[in-house]
PDB file of C-alpha atoms in Angstrom:
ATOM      1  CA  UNK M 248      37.272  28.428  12.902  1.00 57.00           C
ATOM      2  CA  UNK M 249      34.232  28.966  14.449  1.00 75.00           C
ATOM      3  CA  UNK M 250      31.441  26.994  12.396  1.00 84.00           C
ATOM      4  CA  UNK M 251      27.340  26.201  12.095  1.00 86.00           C
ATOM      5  CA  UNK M 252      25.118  23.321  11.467  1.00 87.00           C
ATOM      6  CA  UNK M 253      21.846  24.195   9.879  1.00 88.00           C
ATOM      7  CA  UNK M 254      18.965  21.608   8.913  1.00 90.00           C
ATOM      8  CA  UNK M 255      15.586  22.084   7.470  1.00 90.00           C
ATOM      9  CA  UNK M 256      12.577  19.705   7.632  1.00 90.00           C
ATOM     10  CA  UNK M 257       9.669  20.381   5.183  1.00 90.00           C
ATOM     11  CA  UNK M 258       6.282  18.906   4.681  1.00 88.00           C
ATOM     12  CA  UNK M 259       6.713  16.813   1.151  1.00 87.00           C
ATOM     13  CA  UNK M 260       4.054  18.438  -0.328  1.00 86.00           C
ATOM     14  CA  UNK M 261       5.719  22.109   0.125  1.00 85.00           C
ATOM     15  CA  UNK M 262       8.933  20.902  -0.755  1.00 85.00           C
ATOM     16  CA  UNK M 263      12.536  21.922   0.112  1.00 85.00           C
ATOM     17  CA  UNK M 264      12.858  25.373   1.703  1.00 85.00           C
ATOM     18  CA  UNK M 265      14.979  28.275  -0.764  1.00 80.00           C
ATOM     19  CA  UNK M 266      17.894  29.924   1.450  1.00 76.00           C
ATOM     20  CA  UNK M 267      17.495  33.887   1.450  1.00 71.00           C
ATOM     21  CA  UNK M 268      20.380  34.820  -1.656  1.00 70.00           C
ATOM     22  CA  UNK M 269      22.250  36.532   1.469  1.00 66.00           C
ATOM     23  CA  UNK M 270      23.401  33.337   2.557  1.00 67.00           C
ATOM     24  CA  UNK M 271      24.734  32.005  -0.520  1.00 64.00           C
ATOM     25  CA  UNK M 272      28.395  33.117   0.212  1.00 65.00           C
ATOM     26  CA  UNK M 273      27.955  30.937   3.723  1.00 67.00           C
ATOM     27  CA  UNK M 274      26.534  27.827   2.227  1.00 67.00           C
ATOM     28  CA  UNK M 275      29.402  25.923   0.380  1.00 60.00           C
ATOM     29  CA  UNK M 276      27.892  22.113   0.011  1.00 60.00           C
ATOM     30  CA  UNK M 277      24.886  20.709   0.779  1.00 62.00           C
ATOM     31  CA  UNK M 278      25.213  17.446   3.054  1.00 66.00           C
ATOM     32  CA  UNK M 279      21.266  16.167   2.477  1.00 69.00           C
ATOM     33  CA  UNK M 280      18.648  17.421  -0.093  1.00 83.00           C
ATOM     34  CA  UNK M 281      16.135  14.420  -0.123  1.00 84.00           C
ATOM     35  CA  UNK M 282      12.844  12.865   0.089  1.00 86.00           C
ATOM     36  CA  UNK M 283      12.202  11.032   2.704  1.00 85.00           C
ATOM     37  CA  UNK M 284       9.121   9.488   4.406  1.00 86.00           C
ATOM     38  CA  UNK M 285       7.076  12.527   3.547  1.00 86.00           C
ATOM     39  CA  UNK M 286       9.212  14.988   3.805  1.00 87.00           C
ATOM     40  CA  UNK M 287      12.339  17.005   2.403  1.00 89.00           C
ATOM     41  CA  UNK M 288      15.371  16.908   4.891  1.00 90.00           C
ATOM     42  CA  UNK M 289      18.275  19.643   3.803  1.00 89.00           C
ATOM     43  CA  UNK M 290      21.097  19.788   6.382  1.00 88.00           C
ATOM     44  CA  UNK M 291      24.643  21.926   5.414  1.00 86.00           C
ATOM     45  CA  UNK M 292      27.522  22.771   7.285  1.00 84.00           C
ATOM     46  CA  UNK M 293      28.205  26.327   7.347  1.00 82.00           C
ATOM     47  CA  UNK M 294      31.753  27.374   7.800  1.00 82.00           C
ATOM     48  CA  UNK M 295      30.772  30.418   9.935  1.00 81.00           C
ATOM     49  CA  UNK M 296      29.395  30.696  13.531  1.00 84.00           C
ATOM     50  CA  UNK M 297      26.348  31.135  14.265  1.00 86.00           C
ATOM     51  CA  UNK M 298      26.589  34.532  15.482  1.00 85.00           C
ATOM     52  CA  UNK M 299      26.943  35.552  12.437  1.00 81.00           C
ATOM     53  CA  UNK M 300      24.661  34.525  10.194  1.00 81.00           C
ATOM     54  CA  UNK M 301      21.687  35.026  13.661  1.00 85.00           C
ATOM     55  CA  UNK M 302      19.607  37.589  11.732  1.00 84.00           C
ATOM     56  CA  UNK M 303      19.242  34.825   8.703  1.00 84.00           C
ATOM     57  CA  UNK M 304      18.915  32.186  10.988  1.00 85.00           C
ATOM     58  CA  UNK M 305      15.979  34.259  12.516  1.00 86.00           C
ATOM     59  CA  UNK M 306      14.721  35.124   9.192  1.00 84.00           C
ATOM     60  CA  UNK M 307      14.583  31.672   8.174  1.00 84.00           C
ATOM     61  CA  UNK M 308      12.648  30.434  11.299  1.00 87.00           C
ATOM     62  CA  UNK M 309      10.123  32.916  11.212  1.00 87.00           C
ATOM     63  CA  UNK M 310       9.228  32.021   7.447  1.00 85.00           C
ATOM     64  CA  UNK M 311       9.160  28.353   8.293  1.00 86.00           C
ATOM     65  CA  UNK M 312       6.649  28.905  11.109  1.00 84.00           C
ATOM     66  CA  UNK M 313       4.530  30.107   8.272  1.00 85.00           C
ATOM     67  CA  UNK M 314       4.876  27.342   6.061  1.00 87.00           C
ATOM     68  CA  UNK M 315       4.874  24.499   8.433  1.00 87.00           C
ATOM     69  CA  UNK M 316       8.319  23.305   8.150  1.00 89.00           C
ATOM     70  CA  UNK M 317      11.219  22.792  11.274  1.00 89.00           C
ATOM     71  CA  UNK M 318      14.724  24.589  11.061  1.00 90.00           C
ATOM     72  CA  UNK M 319      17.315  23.422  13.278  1.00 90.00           C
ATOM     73  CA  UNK M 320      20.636  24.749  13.884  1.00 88.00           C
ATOM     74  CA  UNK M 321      23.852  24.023  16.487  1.00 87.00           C
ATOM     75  CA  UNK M 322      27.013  24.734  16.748  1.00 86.00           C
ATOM     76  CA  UNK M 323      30.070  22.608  15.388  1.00 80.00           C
ATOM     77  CA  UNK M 324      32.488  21.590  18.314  1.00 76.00           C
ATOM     78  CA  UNK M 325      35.675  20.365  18.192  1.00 70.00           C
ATOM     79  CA  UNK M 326      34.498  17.499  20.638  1.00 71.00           C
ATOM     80  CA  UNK M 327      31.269  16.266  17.844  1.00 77.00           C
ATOM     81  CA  UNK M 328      30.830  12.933  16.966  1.00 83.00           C
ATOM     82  CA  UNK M 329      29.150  11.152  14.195  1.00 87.00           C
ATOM     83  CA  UNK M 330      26.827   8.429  15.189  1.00 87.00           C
ATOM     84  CA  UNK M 331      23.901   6.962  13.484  1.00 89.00           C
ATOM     85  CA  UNK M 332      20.242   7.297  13.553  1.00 90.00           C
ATOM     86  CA  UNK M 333      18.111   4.250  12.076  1.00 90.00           C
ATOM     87  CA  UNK M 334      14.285   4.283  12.013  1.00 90.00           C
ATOM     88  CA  UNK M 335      12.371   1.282  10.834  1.00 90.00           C
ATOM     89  CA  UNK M 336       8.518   0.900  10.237  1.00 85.00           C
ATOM     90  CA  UNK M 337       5.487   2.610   8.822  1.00 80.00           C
ATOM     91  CA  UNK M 338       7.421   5.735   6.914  1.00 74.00           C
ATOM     92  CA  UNK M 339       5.520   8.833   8.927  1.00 83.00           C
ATOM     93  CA  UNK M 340       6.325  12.329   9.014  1.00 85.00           C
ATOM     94  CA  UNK M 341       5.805  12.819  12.462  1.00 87.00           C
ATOM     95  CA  UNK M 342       7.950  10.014  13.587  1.00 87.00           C
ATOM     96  CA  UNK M 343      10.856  12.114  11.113  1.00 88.00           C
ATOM     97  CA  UNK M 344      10.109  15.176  13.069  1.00 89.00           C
ATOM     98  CA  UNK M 345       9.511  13.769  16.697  1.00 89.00           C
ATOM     99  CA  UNK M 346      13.305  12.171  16.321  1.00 90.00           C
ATOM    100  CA  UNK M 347      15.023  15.021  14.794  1.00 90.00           C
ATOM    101  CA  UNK M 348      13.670  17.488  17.530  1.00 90.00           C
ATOM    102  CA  UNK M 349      14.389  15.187  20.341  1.00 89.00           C
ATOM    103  CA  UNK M 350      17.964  14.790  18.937  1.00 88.00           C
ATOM    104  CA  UNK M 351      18.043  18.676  17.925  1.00 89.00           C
ATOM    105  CA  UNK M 352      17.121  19.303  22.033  1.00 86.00           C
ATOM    106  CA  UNK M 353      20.480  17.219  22.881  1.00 84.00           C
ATOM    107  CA  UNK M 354      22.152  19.063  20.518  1.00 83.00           C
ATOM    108  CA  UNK M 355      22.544  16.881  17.884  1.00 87.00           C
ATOM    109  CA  UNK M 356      21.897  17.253  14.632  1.00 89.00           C
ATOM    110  CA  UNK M 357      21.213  15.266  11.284  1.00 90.00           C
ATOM    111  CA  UNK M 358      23.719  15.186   8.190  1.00 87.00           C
ATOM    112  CA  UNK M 359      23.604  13.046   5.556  1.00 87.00           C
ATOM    113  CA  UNK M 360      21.173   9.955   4.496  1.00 89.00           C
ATOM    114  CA  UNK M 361      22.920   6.836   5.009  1.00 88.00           C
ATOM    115  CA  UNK M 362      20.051   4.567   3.588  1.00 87.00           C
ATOM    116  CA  UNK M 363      16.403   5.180   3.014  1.00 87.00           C
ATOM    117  CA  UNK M 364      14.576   1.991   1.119  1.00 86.00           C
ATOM    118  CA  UNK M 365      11.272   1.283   1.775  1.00 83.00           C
ATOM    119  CA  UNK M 366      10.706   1.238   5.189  1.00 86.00           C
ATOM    120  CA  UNK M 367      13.585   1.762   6.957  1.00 89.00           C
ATOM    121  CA  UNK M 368      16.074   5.021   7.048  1.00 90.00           C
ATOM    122  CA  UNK M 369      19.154   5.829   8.419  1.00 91.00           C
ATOM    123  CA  UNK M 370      20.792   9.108   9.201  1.00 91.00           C
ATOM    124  CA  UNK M 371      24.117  10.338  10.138  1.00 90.00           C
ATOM    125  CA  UNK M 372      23.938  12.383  13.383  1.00 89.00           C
ATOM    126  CA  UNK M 373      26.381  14.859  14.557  1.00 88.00           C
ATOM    127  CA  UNK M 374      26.558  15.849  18.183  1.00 83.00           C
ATOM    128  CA  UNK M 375      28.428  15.889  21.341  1.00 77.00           C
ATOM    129  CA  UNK M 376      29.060  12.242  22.309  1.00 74.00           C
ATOM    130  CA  UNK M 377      26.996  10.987  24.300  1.00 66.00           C
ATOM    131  CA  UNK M 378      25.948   7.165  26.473  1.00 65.00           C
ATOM    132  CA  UNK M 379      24.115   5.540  23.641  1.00 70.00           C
ATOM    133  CA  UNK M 380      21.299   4.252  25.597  1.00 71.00           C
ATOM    134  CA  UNK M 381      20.092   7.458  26.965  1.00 73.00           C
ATOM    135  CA  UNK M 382      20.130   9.056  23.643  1.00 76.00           C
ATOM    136  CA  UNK M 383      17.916   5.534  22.874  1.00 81.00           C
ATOM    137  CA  UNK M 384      15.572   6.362  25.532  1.00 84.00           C
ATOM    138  CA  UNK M 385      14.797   9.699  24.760  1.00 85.00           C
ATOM    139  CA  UNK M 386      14.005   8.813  20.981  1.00 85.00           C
ATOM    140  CA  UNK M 387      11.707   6.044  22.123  1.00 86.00           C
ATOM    141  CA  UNK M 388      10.125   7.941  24.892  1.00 87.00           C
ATOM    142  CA  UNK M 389       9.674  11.077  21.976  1.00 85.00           C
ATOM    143  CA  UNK M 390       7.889   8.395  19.863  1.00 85.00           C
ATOM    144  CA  UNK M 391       5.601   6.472  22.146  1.00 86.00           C
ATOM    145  CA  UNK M 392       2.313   5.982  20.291  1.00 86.00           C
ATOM    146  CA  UNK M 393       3.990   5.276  16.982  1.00 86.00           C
ATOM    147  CA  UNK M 394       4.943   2.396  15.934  1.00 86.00           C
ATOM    148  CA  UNK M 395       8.618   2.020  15.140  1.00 87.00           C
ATOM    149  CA  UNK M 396      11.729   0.453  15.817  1.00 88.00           C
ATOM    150  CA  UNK M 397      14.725   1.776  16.067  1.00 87.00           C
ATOM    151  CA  UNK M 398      18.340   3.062  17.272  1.00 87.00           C
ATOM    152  CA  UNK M 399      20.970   4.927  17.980  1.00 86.00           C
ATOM    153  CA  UNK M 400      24.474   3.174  16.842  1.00 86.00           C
ATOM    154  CA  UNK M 401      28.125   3.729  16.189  1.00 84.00           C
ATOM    155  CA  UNK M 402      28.510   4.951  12.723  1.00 82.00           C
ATOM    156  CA  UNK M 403      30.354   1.750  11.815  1.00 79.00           C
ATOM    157  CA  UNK M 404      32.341   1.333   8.420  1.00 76.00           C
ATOM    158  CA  UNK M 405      31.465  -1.224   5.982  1.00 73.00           C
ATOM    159  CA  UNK M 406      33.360  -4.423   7.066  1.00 78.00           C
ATOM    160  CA  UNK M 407      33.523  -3.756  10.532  1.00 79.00           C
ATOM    161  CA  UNK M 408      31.616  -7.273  11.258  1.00 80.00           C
ATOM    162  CA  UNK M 409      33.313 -10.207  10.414  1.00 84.00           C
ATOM    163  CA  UNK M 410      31.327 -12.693  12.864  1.00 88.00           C
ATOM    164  CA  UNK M 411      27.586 -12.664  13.825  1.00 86.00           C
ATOM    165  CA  UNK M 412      26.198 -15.149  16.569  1.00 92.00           C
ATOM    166  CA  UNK M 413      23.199 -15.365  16.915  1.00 92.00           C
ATOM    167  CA  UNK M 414      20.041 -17.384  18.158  1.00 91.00           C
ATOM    168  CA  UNK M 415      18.395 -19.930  15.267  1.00 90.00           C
ATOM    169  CA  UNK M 416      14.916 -21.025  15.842  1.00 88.00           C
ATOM    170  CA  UNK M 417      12.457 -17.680  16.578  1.00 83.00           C
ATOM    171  CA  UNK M 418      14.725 -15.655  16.037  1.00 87.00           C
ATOM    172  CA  UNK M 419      17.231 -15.541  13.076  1.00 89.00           C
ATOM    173  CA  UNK M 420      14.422 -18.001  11.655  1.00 90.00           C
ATOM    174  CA  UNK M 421      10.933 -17.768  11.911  1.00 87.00           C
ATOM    175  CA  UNK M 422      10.220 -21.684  13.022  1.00 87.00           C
ATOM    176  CA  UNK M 423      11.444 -24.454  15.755  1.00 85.00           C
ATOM    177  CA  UNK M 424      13.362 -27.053  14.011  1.00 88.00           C
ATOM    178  CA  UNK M 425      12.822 -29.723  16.624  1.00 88.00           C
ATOM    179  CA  UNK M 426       8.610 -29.487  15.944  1.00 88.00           C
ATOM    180  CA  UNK M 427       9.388 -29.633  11.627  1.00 90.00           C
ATOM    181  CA  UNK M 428      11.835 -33.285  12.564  1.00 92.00           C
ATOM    182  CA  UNK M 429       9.382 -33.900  14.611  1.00 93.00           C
ATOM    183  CA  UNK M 430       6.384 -33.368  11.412  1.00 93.00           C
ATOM    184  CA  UNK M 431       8.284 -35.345   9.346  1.00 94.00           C
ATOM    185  CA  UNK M 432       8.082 -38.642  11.924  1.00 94.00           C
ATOM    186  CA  UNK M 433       4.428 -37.991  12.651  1.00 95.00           C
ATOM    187  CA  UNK M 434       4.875 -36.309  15.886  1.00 94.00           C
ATOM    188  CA  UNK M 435       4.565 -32.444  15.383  1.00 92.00           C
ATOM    189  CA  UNK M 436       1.441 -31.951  17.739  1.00 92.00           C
ATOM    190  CA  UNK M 437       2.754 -34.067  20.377  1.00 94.00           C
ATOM    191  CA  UNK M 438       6.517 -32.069  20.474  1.00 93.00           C
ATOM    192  CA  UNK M 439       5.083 -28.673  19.565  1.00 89.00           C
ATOM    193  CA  UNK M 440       3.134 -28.598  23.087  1.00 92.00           C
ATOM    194  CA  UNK M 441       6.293 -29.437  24.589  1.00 93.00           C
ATOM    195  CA  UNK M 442       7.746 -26.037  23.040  1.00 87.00           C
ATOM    196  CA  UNK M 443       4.897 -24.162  24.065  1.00 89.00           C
ATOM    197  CA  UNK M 444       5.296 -25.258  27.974  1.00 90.00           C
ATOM    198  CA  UNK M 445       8.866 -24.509  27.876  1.00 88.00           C
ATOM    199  CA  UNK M 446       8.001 -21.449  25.953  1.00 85.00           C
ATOM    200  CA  UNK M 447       5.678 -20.383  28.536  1.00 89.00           C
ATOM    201  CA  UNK M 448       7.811 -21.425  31.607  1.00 89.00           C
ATOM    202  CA  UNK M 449       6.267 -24.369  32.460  1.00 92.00           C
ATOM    203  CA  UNK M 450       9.013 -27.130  31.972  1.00 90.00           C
ATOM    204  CA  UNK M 451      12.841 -25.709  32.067  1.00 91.00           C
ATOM    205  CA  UNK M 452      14.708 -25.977  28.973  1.00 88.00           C
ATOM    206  CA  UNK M 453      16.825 -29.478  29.598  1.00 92.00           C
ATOM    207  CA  UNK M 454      13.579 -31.124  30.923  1.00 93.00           C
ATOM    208  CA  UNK M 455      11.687 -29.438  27.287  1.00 92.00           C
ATOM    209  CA  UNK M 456      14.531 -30.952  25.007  1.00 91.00           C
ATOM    210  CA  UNK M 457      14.973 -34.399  26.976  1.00 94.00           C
ATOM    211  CA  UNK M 458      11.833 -34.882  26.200  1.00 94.00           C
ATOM    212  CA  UNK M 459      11.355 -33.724  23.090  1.00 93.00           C
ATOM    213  CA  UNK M 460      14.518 -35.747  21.834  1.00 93.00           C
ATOM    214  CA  UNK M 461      12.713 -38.964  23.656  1.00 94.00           C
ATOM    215  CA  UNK M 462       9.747 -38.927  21.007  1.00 93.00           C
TER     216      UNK M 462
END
């Protein structure tokens, strides 16, 4: 069976958009009906194509340009996927709305809210499968200007990781080890320069730690 997946994306302020009462016998469960960095995200799956629900679908669009809000809609194939969307920085409306548009033109589109906390979010997407890091590019080339990080993933389960490697210093911790031993004998201005010419490409790494290890 043929069926539809329909999303709206409202201004906070306005809140979430009302369905016309002539769709009610289409729209079974609601997927997402939240607040999220500024705005209120609905998304449904319709079991119904889209051809025939067009003249609501049209409806709906034309009273959304009116009250500044985005309505999305694409078919469901049998070939969709369900990958995840995750957004992390300032919370911004426009960021919200540049993604879901530039996902919407790939068509993809969003389901339910994995995780919003603070500042980061994370959506389910459903869409034709596609090479993650082109779907990546086009998200960050949609948000240049803002400033953001984030990603296009698997939808992975819960558990899926049983082993993270990782660097240490700079990276899964915010200091250099070697220069805080070295504070603690007296010596952190002399080995910290070190670290900043290897850092900078000025003395390869085994030359760096030889002599940091010396002092």
């Amino acid at each position: 069976m043929s069926s539809t997946r329909l999303a709206i994306l409202s201004p906070a302020g306005r809140g979430p958009m009302t369905l016309p009462s002539s769709m009610g016998q289409f729209v079974h469960s609601t997927e997402s009906h939240q607040e999220v960095w500024g705005c209120w995200l609905q998304s449904w799956s319709l079991p119904v194509a889209i051809s025939a629900i067009a003249p609501f679908l049209d409806e709906l669009s034309r009273q959304a340009l009116h009250q500044e809000r985005e309505v999305f809609w694409s078919p469901i194939t049998s070939v969709d996927s369900v990958s995840r969307m995750v957004l992390r920085g300032a919370a911004q409306p426009e960021a919200l709305r540049r993604a879901l548009t530039t996902l919407h033109l790939q068509n993809s589109m969003p389901g339910r809210i994995l995780h919003a906390q603070g500042d980061s979010l994370a959506i389910a997407i459903h869409g034709p499968q596609a090479p993650v890091p082109a779907a990546n590019r086009a998200l960050t080339d949609a948000l240049e200007g803002i400033q953001l990080d984030l990603a296009i993933t698997p939808l992975w389960e819960a558990g899926h990781f049983k082993l993270l490697l990782t660097d240490m210093d700079s990276t899964l911790i915010s200091i250099e080890c070697i220069d805080e031993m070295a504070d603690h004998l007296g010596l952190k201005r002399q080995v910290a320069a070190i670290t900043e010419r290897s850092m900078a490409g000025e003395l390869d790494f085994q030359t760096s730690l030889r002599e940091r290890v010396h002092l």
